[in-house]
Amino acid sequence: MKKSPDFSFLLPFLLGASISWGQAAFSSVETFQQTENPPPGFAQLTSHFHQYVDEGVLAGTVMLIGKGDSVLMDKYGMQNIEEGKPMAFNTIFRLASMTKPITSVAIMMLVEKGKLQLDDPVVKYVPAFKKLQVYLSENEREEPKRPMTIQHLLSHTGGITSGFDPSPAGQLCEKKMKEKKPRTLTELVKNLAETPLAFHPGEGWAYSYSTDVLAYIIEQISGMPVGQFFQQNILTHWACTIRVFKCLKIK
């Protein structure tokens, strides 16, 4: 049965199970007033994902973007195709990889504090990456054309890969991870430093261990475990939660 899609990526604000208040907290979401004359960018965004639904890639999508007093919302497709049940703003979704956006927020906090820059080479914080090479064939490798940067890691365009990537480098990475079974970020980064890149930084995209490397960099800069950094700087600060409640007018 094809129901709500299992997203492994995050829209700016995708309603669903990722918000711990659950479905009851959004029982009145249908009454919210959407901002008049939404910007062209929002129409572009919704059109892009509507196409996925029309092509049968996704069952349906829900989007909500809030900034200040402005609220942009969109729902499209079905939450249950067989039953003909349309998508609703309070539809519950299963979302994966939700530590990724938190890690990215942490990195941007460090950028704001001047602790690092988006164009910083990754090797500045991960010296082991000096030996990284790009996969050409089973027996051929070459030096990267350009340094991998923090921005490459944030956008998964650095050449790092994983078992989700069907490329030869991706399958090699998956094999090495199964063999080594890294248990810490340090062990994971060490294994990645010994694994060839799938492509030159900036010349491709692959869902990867890039966010894990970012987490390692957070530890190097902050001097604390990444979980502790999250807890102290993000998870115990409720300003974001308060803003969401204000935006959605949930009481």
PDB file of C-alpha atoms in Angstrom, residues 1 7-8 26 36 42-43 66 68 70 82 84-85 104 106 122 127 149 154-155 182 191 201 206 209 212 215 248:
ATOM      1  CA  MET A   1       0.000   0.000   0.000  1.00  0.00           C
ATOM      2  CA  PHE A   7      11.376  11.523   3.097  1.00  0.00           C
ATOM      3  CA  SER A   8      15.139  11.399   3.710  1.00  0.00           C
ATOM      4  CA  PHE A  26      -1.910  20.771  14.494  1.00  0.00           C
ATOM      5  CA  GLU A  36      -1.369  36.675   0.201  1.00  0.00           C
ATOM      6  CA  PHE A  42       7.507  29.380  -3.239  1.00  0.00           C
ATOM      7  CA  ALA A  43       5.572  28.675  -6.439  1.00  0.00           C
ATOM      8  CA  GLY A  66       7.067  30.525   8.466  1.00  0.00           C
ATOM      9  CA  GLY A  68       7.901  36.432  11.172  1.00  0.00           C
ATOM     10  CA  SER A  70       4.297  35.364   7.123  1.00  0.00           C
ATOM     11  CA  GLU A  82      -5.977   3.258  -2.200  1.00  0.00           C
ATOM     12  CA  GLY A  84      -8.490   8.163  -1.939  1.00  0.00           C
ATOM     13  CA  LYS A  85      -7.602  10.109   1.192  1.00  0.00           C
ATOM     14  CA  SER A 104      23.937  21.931   9.575  1.00  0.00           C
ATOM     15  CA  ALA A 106      25.337  23.871  14.368  1.00  0.00           C
ATOM     16  CA  VAL A 122      37.989  20.529   5.064  1.00  0.00           C
ATOM     17  CA  PRO A 127      44.298  16.631   8.323  1.00  0.00           C
ATOM     18  CA  THR A 149      35.235  22.777   1.442  1.00  0.00           C
ATOM     19  CA  LEU A 154      26.810  20.869   3.535  1.00  0.00           C
ATOM     20  CA  SER A 155      25.572  20.243  -0.007  1.00  0.00           C
ATOM     21  CA  PRO A 182      33.465   2.288  12.854  1.00  0.00           C
ATOM     22  CA  ASN A 191      37.915   5.205   7.203  1.00  0.00           C
ATOM     23  CA  PRO A 201      34.660  18.214  -5.231  1.00  0.00           C
ATOM     24  CA  ALA A 206      25.941  11.955  -3.730  1.00  0.00           C
ATOM     25  CA  TYR A 209      28.705  10.663   5.122  1.00  0.00           C
ATOM     26  CA  ASP A 212      29.144  12.926   9.832  1.00  0.00           C
ATOM     27  CA  ALA A 215      29.827  16.584  13.146  1.00  0.00           C
ATOM     28  CA  LEU A 248       1.087  28.790  13.916  1.00  0.00           C
TER      29      LEU A 248
END
